[in-house]
Amino acid sequence: MQQLKVVALAIMTMIVLACSSTPDKDVAQGDTGVDHTGQTLRVGLSPDYPPMAYVEDGVIKGMEVELAMEVAADMGKTMELVPMPWVELLPALMRGDVDVVMSGMTVTDERKQLVAFSEPYMTLGQMAIIRIRDAGRFRTPMQALESGAKVGYINDTTGQAFVDNTPVVQSRQGYASVELALTALSAGQIDVFIHDAPTSWDLAVSPWADTLISLYRPLTQESLAWAVRKEDTALL
């Protein structure tokens, strides 16, 4: 699994760099009214989403962190990570507290009304995570959702949107973070946790490996991208 992470990171980095039609250094000071003469790129992220962004031994790590370092270096800037809860990311960006959100964010029509997105760097989907002991009971994601099981999700995410738009789900519960949702699932407070694929990919090397498992069948198709303020066309 660790090798998978390294390969995925390399591919993601190549995709990001290939998507740039002109070097960031040449466009970082475009005539947009936004000052990019500073030497720091402030990156907003929610570090509770392994392997994209997470805290290990008090240090924020993950694929988004590695990519943020590459982007900042390409711009000739230093990187400042600004961690915060997921629900605060876009408000912080729109206030100008950060320059870019790099936190495994899905592009949605609703979010596009508020901010501008880069070209997507990954396509994935929502997946269902269950307890290993329930693997015989829930063989497919839809079987789990149609069973009357209690379904969890992270508030204000596309996981919640999927659950809210799935009529067969009879009981649901929102959480503020992945850690809280996985803890609730392990404790039996919910029966299924719906979240982005990277959370499922990370299970095999996480503390939950002995108790939780993903059904590994995408329930949606979504694109991840980075968000900047709409007027910040030079940075975009």
Short mmCIF file of N, CA and C in Angstrom, two decimals, residues 60-184:
data_model
loop_
_atom_site.label_atom_id
_atom_site.label_comp_id
_atom_site.label_asym_id
_atom_site.label_seq_id
_atom_site.Cartn_x
_atom_site.Cartn_y
_atom_site.Cartn_z
N ILE A 60 2.14 17.71 9.71
CA ILE A 60 1.15 17.54 8.65
C ILE A 60 1.84 16.92 7.43
N LYS A 61 1.31 15.81 6.96
CA LYS A 61 1.89 15.10 5.83
C LYS A 61 0.79 14.77 4.83
N GLY A 62 1.17 14.14 3.71
CA GLY A 62 0.20 13.65 2.75
C GLY A 62 0.48 14.10 1.33
N MET A 63 -0.30 13.57 0.40
CA MET A 63 -0.13 13.87 -1.01
C MET A 63 -0.33 15.36 -1.30
N GLU A 64 -1.34 15.95 -0.69
CA GLU A 64 -1.59 17.37 -0.93
C GLU A 64 -0.41 18.21 -0.44
N VAL A 65 0.18 17.83 0.67
CA VAL A 65 1.32 18.57 1.21
C VAL A 65 2.50 18.49 0.25
N GLU A 66 2.76 17.29 -0.27
CA GLU A 66 3.86 17.12 -1.22
C GLU A 66 3.62 17.93 -2.49
N LEU A 67 2.39 17.93 -2.97
CA LEU A 67 2.08 18.70 -4.17
C LEU A 67 2.14 20.20 -3.92
N ALA A 68 1.71 20.62 -2.73
CA ALA A 68 1.79 22.04 -2.37
C ALA A 68 3.24 22.51 -2.35
N MET A 69 4.12 21.67 -1.85
CA MET A 69 5.55 22.00 -1.83
C MET A 69 6.08 22.18 -3.26
N GLU A 70 5.64 21.31 -4.17
CA GLU A 70 6.08 21.40 -5.57
C GLU A 70 5.57 22.67 -6.23
N VAL A 71 4.30 22.99 -5.99
CA VAL A 71 3.72 24.19 -6.59
C VAL A 71 4.42 25.44 -6.07
N ALA A 72 4.62 25.53 -4.75
CA ALA A 72 5.29 26.69 -4.16
C ALA A 72 6.71 26.82 -4.70
N ALA A 73 7.43 25.71 -4.80
CA ALA A 73 8.80 25.75 -5.32
C ALA A 73 8.82 26.21 -6.77
N ASP A 74 7.84 25.76 -7.56
CA ASP A 74 7.78 26.15 -8.96
C ASP A 74 7.51 27.65 -9.10
N MET A 75 6.82 28.23 -8.12
CA MET A 75 6.53 29.66 -8.12
C MET A 75 7.66 30.47 -7.49
N GLY A 76 8.65 29.79 -6.93
CA GLY A 76 9.73 30.49 -6.25
C GLY A 76 9.32 31.03 -4.91
N LYS A 77 8.37 30.36 -4.25
CA LYS A 77 7.86 30.80 -2.96
C LYS A 77 8.09 29.74 -1.89
N THR A 78 7.95 30.16 -0.65
CA THR A 78 7.90 29.20 0.44
C THR A 78 6.44 28.82 0.67
N MET A 79 6.21 27.68 1.28
CA MET A 79 4.86 27.19 1.53
C MET A 79 4.50 27.33 3.00
N GLU A 80 3.33 27.86 3.26
CA GLU A 80 2.80 27.91 4.63
C GLU A 80 1.51 27.12 4.68
N LEU A 81 1.49 26.05 5.45
CA LEU A 81 0.27 25.27 5.62
C LEU A 81 -0.60 25.93 6.67
N VAL A 82 -1.89 26.08 6.34
CA VAL A 82 -2.84 26.69 7.27
C VAL A 82 -3.95 25.66 7.54
N PRO A 83 -3.78 24.83 8.57
CA PRO A 83 -4.79 23.80 8.86
C PRO A 83 -6.03 24.36 9.52
N MET A 84 -7.18 23.78 9.17
CA MET A 84 -8.44 24.21 9.76
C MET A 84 -9.50 23.15 9.48
N PRO A 85 -10.63 23.17 10.21
CA PRO A 85 -11.71 22.23 9.92
C PRO A 85 -12.21 22.37 8.49
N TRP A 86 -12.70 21.28 7.93
CA TRP A 86 -13.15 21.25 6.54
C TRP A 86 -14.14 22.36 6.22
N VAL A 87 -15.13 22.56 7.08
CA VAL A 87 -16.20 23.51 6.78
C VAL A 87 -15.70 24.95 6.74
N GLU A 88 -14.50 25.21 7.24
CA GLU A 88 -13.97 26.57 7.27
C GLU A 88 -13.08 26.90 6.07
N LEU A 89 -12.77 25.89 5.23
CA LEU A 89 -11.81 26.10 4.16
C LEU A 89 -12.23 27.15 3.15
N LEU A 90 -13.41 26.99 2.56
CA LEU A 90 -13.84 27.95 1.54
C LEU A 90 -14.11 29.34 2.13
N PRO A 91 -14.74 29.46 3.30
CA PRO A 91 -14.87 30.79 3.89
C PRO A 91 -13.53 31.47 4.12
N ALA A 92 -12.51 30.71 4.56
CA ALA A 92 -11.18 31.28 4.79
C ALA A 92 -10.56 31.74 3.48
N LEU A 93 -10.75 30.96 2.42
CA LEU A 93 -10.23 31.35 1.11
C LEU A 93 -10.89 32.63 0.63
N MET A 94 -12.20 32.71 0.74
CA MET A 94 -12.92 33.87 0.25
C MET A 94 -12.61 35.14 1.06
N ARG A 95 -12.25 34.96 2.34
CA ARG A 95 -11.85 36.11 3.17
C ARG A 95 -10.44 36.57 2.85
N GLY A 96 -9.65 35.71 2.19
CA GLY A 96 -8.27 36.05 1.92
C GLY A 96 -7.30 35.56 2.98
N ASP A 97 -7.75 34.69 3.87
CA ASP A 97 -6.88 34.15 4.91
C ASP A 97 -5.87 33.15 4.34
N VAL A 98 -6.22 32.51 3.23
CA VAL A 98 -5.31 31.61 2.52
C VAL A 98 -5.37 31.95 1.04
N ASP A 99 -4.37 31.49 0.29
CA ASP A 99 -4.32 31.77 -1.15
C ASP A 99 -4.96 30.67 -1.98
N VAL A 100 -4.89 29.44 -1.48
CA VAL A 100 -5.39 28.29 -2.23
C VAL A 100 -5.83 27.22 -1.25
N VAL A 101 -6.85 26.48 -1.62
CA VAL A 101 -7.27 25.30 -0.85
C VAL A 101 -6.78 24.07 -1.58
N MET A 102 -5.96 23.28 -0.92
CA MET A 102 -5.44 22.03 -1.48
C MET A 102 -5.74 20.95 -0.44
N SER A 103 -6.94 20.37 -0.53
CA SER A 103 -7.38 19.48 0.55
C SER A 103 -8.32 18.40 0.04
N GLY A 104 -8.02 17.83 -1.13
CA GLY A 104 -8.87 16.78 -1.65
C GLY A 104 -10.30 17.24 -1.89
N MET A 105 -10.45 18.44 -2.42
CA MET A 105 -11.79 19.02 -2.59
C MET A 105 -12.38 18.63 -3.94
N THR A 106 -13.63 18.16 -3.90
CA THR A 106 -14.35 17.79 -5.11
C THR A 106 -14.93 19.03 -5.78
N VAL A 107 -14.84 19.08 -7.08
CA VAL A 107 -15.45 20.16 -7.85
C VAL A 107 -16.95 19.92 -7.93
N THR A 108 -17.73 20.89 -7.48
CA THR A 108 -19.19 20.81 -7.60
C THR A 108 -19.72 22.12 -8.17
N ASP A 109 -20.91 22.08 -8.73
CA ASP A 109 -21.51 23.30 -9.28
C ASP A 109 -21.72 24.34 -8.18
N GLU A 110 -22.10 23.88 -7.00
CA GLU A 110 -22.34 24.81 -5.89
C GLU A 110 -21.05 25.52 -5.50
N ARG A 111 -19.96 24.79 -5.40
CA ARG A 111 -18.68 25.40 -5.03
C ARG A 111 -18.15 26.31 -6.13
N LYS A 112 -18.44 25.97 -7.38
CA LYS A 112 -17.98 26.79 -8.50
C LYS A 112 -18.67 28.16 -8.51
N GLN A 113 -19.78 28.29 -7.81
CA GLN A 113 -20.42 29.60 -7.68
C GLN A 113 -19.62 30.50 -6.75
N LEU A 114 -18.80 29.91 -5.90
CA LEU A 114 -18.07 30.66 -4.88
C LEU A 114 -16.61 30.90 -5.22
N VAL A 115 -15.97 29.90 -5.82
CA VAL A 115 -14.53 29.96 -6.07
C VAL A 115 -14.22 29.43 -7.47
N ALA A 116 -12.97 29.60 -7.88
CA ALA A 116 -12.50 29.05 -9.15
C ALA A 116 -11.66 27.81 -8.87
N PHE A 117 -11.79 26.79 -9.72
CA PHE A 117 -11.04 25.55 -9.55
C PHE A 117 -9.98 25.41 -10.65
N SER A 118 -8.86 24.81 -10.27
CA SER A 118 -7.84 24.43 -11.24
C SER A 118 -8.34 23.27 -12.09
N GLU A 119 -7.54 22.88 -13.07
CA GLU A 119 -7.84 21.64 -13.78
C GLU A 119 -7.81 20.49 -12.77
N PRO A 120 -8.76 19.56 -12.83
CA PRO A 120 -8.74 18.43 -11.90
C PRO A 120 -7.46 17.61 -12.01
N TYR A 121 -7.00 17.10 -10.88
CA TYR A 121 -5.81 16.28 -10.87
C TYR A 121 -6.10 14.82 -10.52
N MET A 122 -7.34 14.51 -10.17
CA MET A 122 -7.69 13.13 -9.87
C MET A 122 -9.19 12.93 -10.03
N THR A 123 -9.58 11.77 -10.55
CA THR A 123 -10.99 11.39 -10.62
C THR A 123 -11.20 10.18 -9.73
N LEU A 124 -12.21 10.26 -8.88
CA LEU A 124 -12.49 9.17 -7.94
C LEU A 124 -13.97 9.17 -7.63
N GLY A 125 -14.37 8.47 -6.57
CA GLY A 125 -15.77 8.41 -6.21
C GLY A 125 -15.95 8.11 -4.74
N GLN A 126 -17.18 8.25 -4.28
CA GLN A 126 -17.51 7.87 -2.91
C GLN A 126 -17.51 6.35 -2.78
N MET A 127 -17.07 5.87 -1.63
CA MET A 127 -17.07 4.43 -1.36
C MET A 127 -17.68 4.16 0.01
N ALA A 128 -18.11 2.93 0.20
CA ALA A 128 -18.72 2.52 1.46
C ALA A 128 -17.70 1.75 2.29
N ILE A 129 -17.53 2.17 3.54
CA ILE A 129 -16.65 1.49 4.49
C ILE A 129 -17.52 0.83 5.55
N ILE A 130 -17.23 -0.41 5.87
CA ILE A 130 -18.01 -1.17 6.84
C ILE A 130 -17.08 -1.86 7.83
N ARG A 131 -17.65 -2.48 8.85
CA ARG A 131 -16.86 -3.31 9.76
C ARG A 131 -16.56 -4.65 9.08
N ILE A 132 -15.37 -5.17 9.32
CA ILE A 132 -14.99 -6.44 8.70
C ILE A 132 -15.97 -7.54 9.06
N ARG A 133 -16.47 -7.52 10.29
CA ARG A 133 -17.38 -8.59 10.70
C ARG A 133 -18.72 -8.54 9.97
N ASP A 134 -19.00 -7.41 9.29
CA ASP A 134 -20.25 -7.28 8.53
C ASP A 134 -20.06 -7.56 7.05
N ALA A 135 -18.88 -8.06 6.66
CA ALA A 135 -18.60 -8.27 5.24
C ALA A 135 -19.56 -9.28 4.62
N GLY A 136 -19.98 -10.27 5.37
CA GLY A 136 -20.93 -11.24 4.85
C GLY A 136 -22.33 -10.67 4.74
N ARG A 137 -22.63 -9.72 5.57
CA ARG A 137 -23.95 -9.08 5.59
C ARG A 137 -24.08 -8.06 4.48
N PHE A 138 -23.03 -7.29 4.21
CA PHE A 138 -23.04 -6.26 3.18
C PHE A 138 -22.02 -6.64 2.10
N ARG A 139 -22.47 -7.22 1.01
CA ARG A 139 -21.55 -7.64 -0.04
C ARG A 139 -21.33 -6.56 -1.09
N THR A 140 -22.27 -5.65 -1.21
CA THR A 140 -22.13 -4.54 -2.15
C THR A 140 -22.54 -3.25 -1.44
N PRO A 141 -22.08 -2.10 -1.92
CA PRO A 141 -22.47 -0.84 -1.28
C PRO A 141 -23.98 -0.62 -1.26
N MET A 142 -24.65 -0.87 -2.37
CA MET A 142 -26.09 -0.64 -2.40
C MET A 142 -26.84 -1.60 -1.50
N GLN A 143 -26.33 -2.82 -1.37
CA GLN A 143 -26.95 -3.76 -0.44
C GLN A 143 -26.88 -3.21 0.98
N ALA A 144 -25.76 -2.59 1.31
CA ALA A 144 -25.62 -2.00 2.64
C ALA A 144 -26.58 -0.83 2.82
N LEU A 145 -26.68 0.03 1.80
CA LEU A 145 -27.54 1.21 1.91
C LEU A 145 -29.01 0.84 1.95
N GLU A 146 -29.37 -0.24 1.26
CA GLU A 146 -30.77 -0.66 1.20
C GLU A 146 -31.21 -1.51 2.39
N SER A 147 -30.27 -1.83 3.28
CA SER A 147 -30.57 -2.76 4.37
C SER A 147 -31.23 -2.10 5.57
N GLY A 148 -31.33 -0.78 5.55
CA GLY A 148 -31.83 -0.07 6.73
C GLY A 148 -30.73 0.27 7.70
N ALA A 149 -29.49 0.02 7.32
CA ALA A 149 -28.34 0.33 8.18
C ALA A 149 -28.21 1.84 8.37
N LYS A 150 -27.61 2.22 9.49
CA LYS A 150 -27.37 3.64 9.76
C LYS A 150 -26.11 4.06 9.01
N VAL A 151 -26.21 5.14 8.24
CA VAL A 151 -25.14 5.57 7.33
C VAL A 151 -24.53 6.87 7.83
N GLY A 152 -23.20 6.90 7.89
CA GLY A 152 -22.49 8.10 8.31
C GLY A 152 -21.79 8.78 7.16
N TYR A 153 -21.48 10.06 7.33
CA TYR A 153 -20.80 10.86 6.31
C TYR A 153 -20.14 12.05 7.01
N ILE A 154 -19.32 12.79 6.29
CA ILE A 154 -18.73 14.02 6.80
C ILE A 154 -19.61 15.19 6.37
N ASN A 155 -19.92 16.05 7.32
CA ASN A 155 -20.80 17.18 7.04
C ASN A 155 -20.26 18.07 5.92
N ASP A 156 -21.17 18.55 5.09
CA ASP A 156 -20.85 19.52 4.03
C ASP A 156 -19.87 18.95 3.01
N THR A 157 -19.98 17.68 2.71
CA THR A 157 -19.13 17.04 1.69
C THR A 157 -20.01 16.42 0.63
N THR A 158 -19.39 15.95 -0.45
CA THR A 158 -20.14 15.25 -1.48
C THR A 158 -20.61 13.88 -0.97
N GLY A 159 -19.98 13.38 0.09
CA GLY A 159 -20.49 12.17 0.72
C GLY A 159 -21.87 12.41 1.32
N GLN A 160 -22.04 13.54 1.99
CA GLN A 160 -23.35 13.89 2.52
C GLN A 160 -24.35 14.10 1.38
N ALA A 161 -23.92 14.77 0.33
CA ALA A 161 -24.83 14.99 -0.81
C ALA A 161 -25.31 13.67 -1.38
N PHE A 162 -24.39 12.70 -1.50
CA PHE A 162 -24.80 11.40 -2.03
C PHE A 162 -25.82 10.73 -1.12
N VAL A 163 -25.55 10.73 0.19
CA VAL A 163 -26.47 10.10 1.13
C VAL A 163 -27.83 10.81 1.12
N ASP A 164 -27.81 12.14 1.11
CA ASP A 164 -29.06 12.90 1.13
C ASP A 164 -29.90 12.64 -0.12
N ASN A 165 -29.24 12.28 -1.23
CA ASN A 165 -29.95 12.05 -2.48
C ASN A 165 -30.16 10.57 -2.77
N THR A 166 -30.00 9.73 -1.77
CA THR A 166 -30.22 8.30 -1.91
C THR A 166 -31.44 7.92 -1.07
N PRO A 167 -32.62 7.83 -1.67
CA PRO A 167 -33.86 7.63 -0.91
C PRO A 167 -33.89 6.38 -0.05
N VAL A 168 -33.15 5.34 -0.43
CA VAL A 168 -33.22 4.09 0.33
C VAL A 168 -32.55 4.21 1.70
N VAL A 169 -31.74 5.24 1.91
CA VAL A 169 -31.09 5.43 3.21
C VAL A 169 -32.13 5.92 4.21
N GLN A 170 -32.38 5.13 5.24
CA GLN A 170 -33.42 5.45 6.21
C GLN A 170 -32.88 6.16 7.44
N SER A 171 -31.62 5.90 7.78
CA SER A 171 -31.04 6.49 8.98
C SER A 171 -29.65 7.01 8.65
N ARG A 172 -29.35 8.23 9.07
CA ARG A 172 -28.08 8.85 8.70
C ARG A 172 -27.53 9.70 9.83
N GLN A 173 -26.21 9.92 9.80
CA GLN A 173 -25.58 10.71 10.84
C GLN A 173 -24.35 11.40 10.28
N GLY A 174 -24.23 12.71 10.48
CA GLY A 174 -23.09 13.47 10.00
C GLY A 174 -22.02 13.63 11.07
N TYR A 175 -20.77 13.77 10.63
CA TYR A 175 -19.63 13.94 11.53
C TYR A 175 -18.74 15.07 11.04
N ALA A 176 -17.93 15.59 11.94
CA ALA A 176 -17.07 16.72 11.61
C ALA A 176 -15.75 16.28 10.99
N SER A 177 -15.35 15.03 11.19
CA SER A 177 -14.05 14.59 10.67
C SER A 177 -14.09 13.10 10.35
N VAL A 178 -13.12 12.66 9.54
CA VAL A 178 -13.00 11.25 9.19
C VAL A 178 -12.74 10.41 10.43
N GLU A 179 -11.87 10.90 11.30
CA GLU A 179 -11.52 10.17 12.52
C GLU A 179 -12.75 9.90 13.38
N LEU A 180 -13.60 10.90 13.53
CA LEU A 180 -14.82 10.73 14.33
C LEU A 180 -15.76 9.71 13.68
N ALA A 181 -15.87 9.76 12.36
CA ALA A 181 -16.77 8.84 11.66
C ALA A 181 -16.26 7.40 11.75
N LEU A 182 -14.96 7.21 11.56
CA LEU A 182 -14.40 5.86 11.65
C LEU A 182 -14.50 5.31 13.07
N THR A 183 -14.33 6.17 14.05
CA THR A 183 -14.49 5.75 15.45
C THR A 183 -15.92 5.32 15.70
N ALA A 184 -16.88 6.08 15.19
CA ALA A 184 -18.29 5.74 15.37
C ALA A 184 -18.63 4.42 14.67
#
